[in-house]
Amino acid sequence: MVERDRARWLHRYSIFVAVACFILVIAGGLVTSTGSGLAVPDWPLSYGRFFPPMEGGVFYEHGHRLVAASVGFLTAILAFWLWFGQEKRFMKVLGVVALGMVISQAVLGGLTVLYKLPVPVSVGHALMGQVFFSLLTVIAALTKNSDRHHCPLFYDQWLRFLSLTSVGVVVVQLFLGALMRHAGAGLAIPDFPLAFGQVIPPLHDSLVRLHFSHRIGAMIVSCVLGATILYGLRRFRGDSSIRGAVLRLAVLLCVQVILGACTIWSAKATVMATAHVAVGALILAQSIVLTLSAFRDARSQSQAFPLTLQAVS
């Protein structure tokens, strides 16, 4: 009973850290959406102080730093808890990886400021933030089931393939989105669903090509996720966990498409652009959780992926 209570509290705390990280993703999106990336030109201090006047862009940039510091502290506690409170080596490793990622994020954030928003560093910082949130979501999902000894068994190669493909295309799309934002191409094509009134716009400008590639990526992601969702709904009608995962993915996909359109129509309004970034992170996290579900309960029916199965068992 005591062991089960400890596992329950670890799961609750991991959810808390994941939620805090999601708030950090939103805070980072606000920095980009409001153009506040250099509102505080020094790092790690802010105008040589721990707490500068929270005015204008400083509110967003320094606020982002405060949330980031809090998430770093919470992640350190989570890593410590997993290392000393979990028997599974895989969970210990995840805690160490999470701690390493949050430290790397802090360094990338500092370099972004010190080198005046270089696009490669800014893109890496943005993409790693979303991957880090997904990692914390995976930890929360695994701790939820850490005390289960008997799970429904299934084996479906197509679900595995589709869920893995979904993760891959979403990561590429998030990279293209981050590159588009930080390169200043968010409104390179100012209309939607057409592009300069055409299906395929003139592609002589590099920013237009970048923006259009993001739109093509959105179509590919929609098709892949749509296929995954439809397959999951038809194949796993009696499995509430898989069905719930694909339904959540369907809702997030619809919301993301609407937010993408509204971001263009509103000329990158802060709320729309930031929400678009945040929902993108949720889609990646949900895709990874679905993939985890597709692999975790097939131990007795296949040894095709022994390392993965041993890791999550």
Tab-separated table of C-alpha atoms in Angstrom:
chain	number	residue	atom	x	y	z
A	1	MET	CA	0.000	0.000	0.000
A	2	VAL	CA	2.819	2.401	0.900
A	3	GLU	CA	4.612	1.592	-2.351
A	4	ARG	CA	1.440	2.246	-4.324
A	5	ASP	CA	0.949	5.596	-2.603
A	6	ARG	CA	4.508	6.589	-3.445
A	7	ALA	CA	3.940	5.658	-7.085
A	8	ARG	CA	0.715	7.666	-7.125
A	9	TRP	CA	2.439	10.759	-5.735
A	10	LEU	CA	5.282	10.410	-8.228
A	11	HIS	CA	2.733	10.278	-11.036
A	12	ARG	CA	0.954	13.368	-9.710
A	13	TYR	CA	4.210	15.260	-9.407
A	14	SER	CA	5.299	14.281	-12.930
A	15	ILE	CA	1.992	15.657	-14.238
A	16	PHE	CA	2.621	18.870	-12.311
A	17	VAL	CA	6.078	19.243	-13.897
A	18	ALA	CA	4.656	18.554	-17.377
A	19	VAL	CA	1.974	21.222	-16.866
A	20	ALA	CA	4.634	23.675	-15.695
A	21	CYS	CA	6.642	22.929	-18.828
A	22	PHE	CA	3.575	23.519	-20.993
A	23	ILE	CA	3.225	26.938	-19.361
A	24	LEU	CA	6.877	27.488	-20.269
A	25	VAL	CA	6.126	26.607	-23.907
A	26	ILE	CA	3.346	29.216	-23.867
A	27	ALA	CA	5.678	31.778	-22.269
A	28	GLY	CA	8.278	31.126	-24.963
A	29	GLY	CA	5.635	31.483	-27.655
A	30	LEU	CA	4.617	34.828	-26.193
A	31	VAL	CA	8.223	36.043	-26.344
A	32	THR	CA	8.397	35.219	-30.047
A	33	SER	CA	4.895	36.430	-30.875
A	34	THR	CA	5.471	39.805	-29.217
A	35	GLY	CA	8.997	40.249	-30.608
A	36	SER	CA	10.444	40.457	-27.104
A	37	GLY	CA	13.437	38.180	-27.615
A	38	LEU	CA	15.926	41.001	-27.065
A	39	ALA	CA	13.879	43.080	-24.645
A	40	VAL	CA	16.473	42.002	-22.065
A	41	PRO	CA	19.877	42.141	-23.800
A	42	ASP	CA	21.984	40.408	-21.125
A	43	TRP	CA	22.024	36.927	-19.582
A	44	PRO	CA	21.796	35.307	-17.048
A	45	LEU	CA	20.879	38.569	-15.285
A	46	SER	CA	18.374	41.052	-16.670
A	47	TYR	CA	19.865	44.528	-16.981
A	48	GLY	CA	22.296	43.366	-14.321
A	49	ARG	CA	19.487	42.547	-11.892
A	50	PHE	CA	17.515	39.513	-10.775
A	51	PHE	CA	14.190	41.366	-11.029
A	52	PRO	CA	14.091	44.270	-13.479
A	53	PRO	CA	10.957	46.420	-13.892
A	54	MET	CA	8.386	44.188	-15.589
A	55	GLU	CA	7.391	46.626	-18.323
A	56	GLY	CA	6.792	46.145	-22.043
A	57	GLY	CA	8.752	43.324	-23.617
A	58	VAL	CA	10.692	42.800	-20.381
A	59	PHE	CA	7.526	41.333	-18.883
A	60	TYR	CA	7.480	38.573	-21.509
A	61	GLU	CA	11.228	37.915	-21.728
A	62	HIS	CA	12.041	38.033	-18.024
A	63	GLY	CA	8.782	36.252	-17.218
A	64	HIS	CA	9.891	33.495	-19.570
A	65	ARG	CA	13.184	33.257	-17.694
A	66	LEU	CA	11.445	33.012	-14.339
A	67	VAL	CA	9.175	30.215	-15.546
A	68	ALA	CA	12.173	28.448	-17.109
A	69	ALA	CA	14.101	28.611	-13.837
A	70	SER	CA	11.108	27.165	-11.993
A	71	VAL	CA	10.759	24.325	-14.485
A	72	GLY	CA	14.470	23.597	-14.171
A	73	PHE	CA	14.180	23.331	-10.401
A	74	LEU	CA	11.101	21.100	-10.642
A	75	THR	CA	12.820	18.884	-13.209
A	76	ALA	CA	15.840	18.444	-10.931
A	77	ILE	CA	13.521	17.196	-8.175
A	78	LEU	CA	11.795	14.846	-10.638
A	79	ALA	CA	15.117	13.426	-11.830
A	80	PHE	CA	16.221	12.890	-8.211
A	81	TRP	CA	12.904	11.210	-7.369
A	82	LEU	CA	13.079	8.895	-10.387
A	83	TRP	CA	16.688	7.967	-9.687
A	84	PHE	CA	16.118	7.014	-6.054
A	85	GLY	CA	12.440	6.097	-6.147
A	86	GLN	CA	12.200	3.905	-9.245
A	87	GLU	CA	13.558	0.399	-9.703
A	88	LYS	CA	13.328	0.490	-13.476
A	89	ARG	CA	16.568	1.584	-15.058
A	90	PHE	CA	14.716	3.045	-18.022
A	91	MET	CA	12.847	5.481	-15.764
A	92	LYS	CA	16.092	6.523	-14.083
A	93	VAL	CA	17.587	7.226	-17.511
A	94	LEU	CA	14.553	9.285	-18.527
A	95	GLY	CA	14.991	11.428	-15.429
A	96	VAL	CA	18.656	12.055	-16.236
A	97	VAL	CA	17.803	12.864	-19.858
A	98	ALA	CA	15.122	15.311	-18.738
A	99	LEU	CA	17.582	17.052	-16.440
A	100	GLY	CA	20.178	17.214	-19.202
A	101	MET	CA	17.639	18.669	-21.621
A	102	VAL	CA	16.506	21.413	-19.271
A	103	ILE	CA	20.131	22.424	-18.659
A	104	SER	CA	20.780	22.428	-22.410
A	105	GLN	CA	17.678	24.563	-22.897
A	106	ALA	CA	18.998	27.119	-20.427
A	107	VAL	CA	22.314	27.294	-22.279
A	108	LEU	CA	20.579	27.633	-25.665
A	109	GLY	CA	18.337	30.347	-24.270
A	110	GLY	CA	21.374	32.268	-23.041
A	111	LEU	CA	23.162	31.905	-26.380
A	112	THR	CA	20.033	33.125	-28.159
A	113	VAL	CA	20.203	36.383	-26.222
A	114	LEU	CA	23.976	36.851	-26.154
A	115	TYR	CA	24.307	36.312	-29.913
A	116	LYS	CA	21.257	38.453	-30.782
A	117	LEU	CA	18.752	35.808	-31.862
A	118	PRO	CA	20.741	33.720	-34.382
A	119	VAL	CA	18.198	31.685	-36.344
A	120	PRO	CA	19.837	28.233	-35.905
A	121	VAL	CA	20.140	28.638	-32.131
A	122	SER	CA	16.646	30.098	-31.797
A	123	VAL	CA	15.147	27.263	-33.826
A	124	GLY	CA	17.023	24.671	-31.766
A	125	HIS	CA	15.835	26.305	-28.558
A	126	ALA	CA	12.213	26.315	-29.718
A	127	LEU	CA	12.223	22.736	-31.002
A	128	MET	CA	13.995	21.328	-27.949
A	129	GLY	CA	11.430	23.006	-25.713
A	130	GLN	CA	8.618	21.106	-27.411
A	131	VAL	CA	10.538	17.822	-27.337
A	132	PHE	CA	11.299	18.377	-23.644
A	133	PHE	CA	7.600	18.844	-22.930
A	134	SER	CA	6.898	15.583	-24.768
A	135	LEU	CA	9.526	13.795	-22.673
A	136	LEU	CA	7.879	14.979	-19.463
A	137	THR	CA	4.529	13.813	-20.817
A	138	VAL	CA	5.989	10.372	-21.487
A	139	ILE	CA	7.370	10.220	-17.936
A	140	ALA	CA	3.925	11.090	-16.600
A	141	ALA	CA	2.335	8.383	-18.761
A	142	LEU	CA	4.825	5.739	-17.649
A	143	THR	CA	4.541	6.554	-13.958
A	144	LYS	CA	0.783	6.244	-14.220
A	145	ASN	CA	1.126	2.611	-15.188
A	146	SER	CA	4.186	1.748	-13.137
A	147	ASP	CA	2.211	-0.385	-10.675
A	148	ARG	CA	0.224	-2.326	-13.260
A	149	HIS	CA	1.201	-5.943	-13.698
A	150	HIS	CA	-1.439	-7.044	-16.172
A	151	CYS	CA	-2.400	-4.904	-19.140
A	152	PRO	CA	-4.542	-5.751	-22.149
A	153	LEU	CA	-2.262	-7.331	-24.738
A	154	PHE	CA	-2.414	-6.468	-28.387
A	155	TYR	CA	-0.145	-6.462	-31.353
A	156	ASP	CA	-0.817	-4.313	-34.367
A	157	GLN	CA	1.991	-3.538	-36.760
A	158	TRP	CA	-0.023	-0.899	-38.618
A	159	LEU	CA	-0.719	1.088	-35.481
A	160	ARG	CA	2.975	1.019	-34.676
A	161	PHE	CA	3.905	2.158	-38.159
A	162	LEU	CA	1.297	4.915	-38.299
A	163	SER	CA	2.051	6.233	-34.816
A	164	LEU	CA	5.812	6.303	-35.445
A	165	THR	CA	5.262	8.019	-38.794
A	166	SER	CA	3.014	10.554	-37.060
A	167	VAL	CA	5.763	11.422	-34.590
A	168	GLY	CA	8.270	11.818	-37.432
A	169	VAL	CA	6.158	14.142	-39.577
A	170	VAL	CA	5.103	16.218	-36.559
A	171	VAL	CA	8.735	16.764	-35.533
A	172	VAL	CA	9.619	17.886	-39.068
A	173	GLN	CA	6.622	20.208	-39.126
A	174	LEU	CA	7.523	21.734	-35.773
A	175	PHE	CA	11.030	22.343	-37.096
A	176	LEU	CA	9.644	24.062	-40.196
A	177	GLY	CA	7.302	26.141	-38.045
A	178	ALA	CA	10.100	27.254	-35.732
A	179	LEU	CA	12.330	28.062	-38.709
A	180	MET	CA	9.534	30.047	-40.331
A	181	ARG	CA	8.849	32.077	-37.178
A	182	HIS	CA	12.449	32.870	-36.356
A	183	ALA	CA	13.346	33.652	-39.956
A	184	GLY	CA	10.514	36.197	-40.101
A	185	ALA	CA	8.484	34.313	-42.710
A	186	GLY	CA	5.254	34.022	-40.748
A	187	LEU	CA	3.403	36.401	-43.066
A	188	ALA	CA	5.490	35.861	-46.197
A	189	ILE	CA	2.241	34.546	-47.678
A	190	PRO	CA	-0.484	36.852	-46.302
A	191	ASP	CA	-3.608	34.964	-47.416
A	192	PHE	CA	-5.120	31.559	-46.701
A	193	PRO	CA	-6.139	28.979	-47.949
A	194	LEU	CA	-4.774	30.327	-51.227
A	195	ALA	CA	-1.310	31.850	-51.525
A	196	PHE	CA	-1.292	35.251	-53.226
A	197	GLY	CA	-4.610	34.144	-54.728
A	198	GLN	CA	-3.062	31.014	-56.236
A	199	VAL	CA	-2.760	27.369	-55.322
A	200	ILE	CA	1.028	27.511	-55.758
A	201	PRO	CA	2.551	30.956	-55.176
A	202	PRO	CA	5.548	32.422	-57.017
A	203	LEU	CA	8.527	30.789	-55.326
A	204	HIS	CA	11.274	33.259	-56.228
A	205	ASP	CA	11.578	34.534	-52.639
A	206	SER	CA	13.237	32.342	-49.980
A	207	LEU	CA	10.809	33.424	-47.251
A	208	VAL	CA	7.853	32.550	-49.458
A	209	ARG	CA	9.384	29.125	-50.122
A	210	LEU	CA	9.889	28.565	-46.421
A	211	HIS	CA	6.349	29.599	-45.557
A	212	PHE	CA	4.883	27.487	-48.354
A	213	SER	CA	6.912	24.459	-47.251
A	214	HIS	CA	5.295	24.812	-43.826
A	215	ARG	CA	1.868	24.753	-45.450
A	216	ILE	CA	2.783	21.660	-47.490
A	217	GLY	CA	4.038	20.102	-44.271
A	218	ALA	CA	0.712	20.873	-42.615
A	219	MET	CA	-1.102	19.002	-45.378
A	220	ILE	CA	1.193	15.993	-44.983
A	221	VAL	CA	0.775	15.995	-41.196
A	222	SER	CA	-3.004	16.215	-41.574
A	223	CYS	CA	-3.043	13.231	-43.933
A	224	VAL	CA	-0.777	11.073	-41.759
A	225	LEU	CA	-2.532	11.934	-38.506
A	226	GLY	CA	-5.903	11.546	-40.214
A	227	ALA	CA	-4.971	8.027	-41.339
A	228	THR	CA	-3.730	7.185	-37.832
A	229	ILE	CA	-6.903	8.497	-36.247
A	230	LEU	CA	-9.243	6.668	-38.612
A	231	TYR	CA	-7.336	3.419	-38.271
A	232	GLY	CA	-7.275	3.661	-34.487
A	233	LEU	CA	-10.988	4.357	-34.278
A	234	ARG	CA	-11.902	1.460	-36.572
A	235	ARG	CA	-9.408	-1.118	-35.318
A	236	PHE	CA	-9.637	-0.486	-31.567
A	237	ARG	CA	-13.304	0.140	-30.935
A	238	GLY	CA	-13.155	-1.845	-27.703
A	239	ASP	CA	-9.892	-0.401	-26.398
A	240	SER	CA	-10.648	2.753	-24.447
A	241	SER	CA	-6.989	3.791	-24.069
A	242	ILE	CA	-6.189	3.700	-27.784
A	243	ARG	CA	-9.545	5.133	-28.759
A	244	GLY	CA	-9.161	7.965	-26.258
A	245	ALA	CA	-5.647	8.720	-27.504
A	246	VAL	CA	-6.684	8.987	-31.142
A	247	LEU	CA	-9.762	11.050	-30.278
A	248	ARG	CA	-7.593	13.535	-28.388
A	249	LEU	CA	-5.259	13.617	-31.361
A	250	ALA	CA	-8.213	14.314	-33.669
A	251	VAL	CA	-9.398	17.250	-31.548
A	252	LEU	CA	-5.895	18.724	-31.360
A	253	LEU	CA	-5.413	18.383	-35.113
A	254	CYS	CA	-8.683	20.206	-35.869
A	255	VAL	CA	-7.831	22.982	-33.408
A	256	GLN	CA	-4.346	23.338	-34.882
A	257	VAL	CA	-5.621	23.704	-38.445
A	258	ILE	CA	-8.061	26.403	-37.320
A	259	LEU	CA	-5.348	28.208	-35.351
A	260	GLY	CA	-3.002	28.107	-38.342
A	261	ALA	CA	-5.637	29.760	-40.513
A	262	CYS	CA	-6.521	32.315	-37.825
A	263	THR	CA	-2.850	33.193	-37.379
A	264	ILE	CA	-2.711	34.285	-41.023
A	265	TRP	CA	-6.118	35.955	-41.053
A	266	SER	CA	-5.300	37.949	-37.902
A	267	ALA	CA	-1.857	38.966	-39.212
A	268	LYS	CA	-0.139	36.923	-36.492
A	269	ALA	CA	-2.154	38.147	-33.539
A	270	THR	CA	-0.298	37.304	-30.342
A	271	VAL	CA	-2.963	34.999	-28.918
A	272	MET	CA	-3.407	33.041	-32.148
A	273	ALA	CA	0.298	32.664	-32.904
A	274	THR	CA	1.102	31.590	-29.346
A	275	ALA	CA	-1.780	29.119	-29.206
A	276	HIS	CA	-0.590	27.645	-32.514
A	277	VAL	CA	2.826	26.952	-30.966
A	278	ALA	CA	1.316	25.488	-27.796
A	279	VAL	CA	-1.072	23.125	-29.586
A	280	GLY	CA	1.795	21.958	-31.794
A	281	ALA	CA	3.603	20.838	-28.631
A	282	LEU	CA	0.467	19.032	-27.451
A	283	ILE	CA	0.162	17.200	-30.781
A	284	LEU	CA	3.743	15.974	-30.552
A	285	ALA	CA	3.253	14.822	-26.967
A	286	GLN	CA	0.006	13.029	-27.794
A	287	SER	CA	1.577	11.337	-30.829
A	288	ILE	CA	4.433	10.036	-28.684
A	289	VAL	CA	2.047	8.777	-26.000
A	290	LEU	CA	0.045	6.947	-28.671
A	291	THR	CA	3.252	5.388	-29.986
A	292	LEU	CA	4.177	4.328	-26.473
A	293	SER	CA	0.792	2.635	-26.108
A	294	ALA	CA	1.286	0.826	-29.421
A	295	PHE	CA	4.558	-0.711	-28.237
A	296	ARG	CA	4.214	-1.275	-24.521
A	297	ASP	CA	1.760	-4.199	-24.223
A	298	ALA	CA	2.897	-6.645	-26.912
A	299	ARG	CA	5.532	-8.492	-24.842
A	300	SER	CA	4.039	-11.953	-25.075
A	301	GLN	CA	3.115	-11.777	-28.740
A	302	SER	CA	6.229	-10.404	-30.425
A	303	GLN	CA	9.939	-9.964	-29.872
A	304	ALA	CA	10.361	-7.700	-32.888
A	305	PHE	CA	11.343	-4.753	-30.733
A	306	PRO	CA	13.021	-6.318	-27.669
A	307	LEU	CA	14.881	-3.227	-26.479
A	308	THR	CA	11.792	-1.067	-26.558
A	309	LEU	CA	9.628	-3.684	-24.890
A	310	GLN	CA	12.113	-4.377	-22.136
A	311	ALA	CA	12.556	-0.668	-21.515
A	312	VAL	CA	8.903	0.027	-20.837
A	313	SER	CA	8.095	-3.244	-19.069
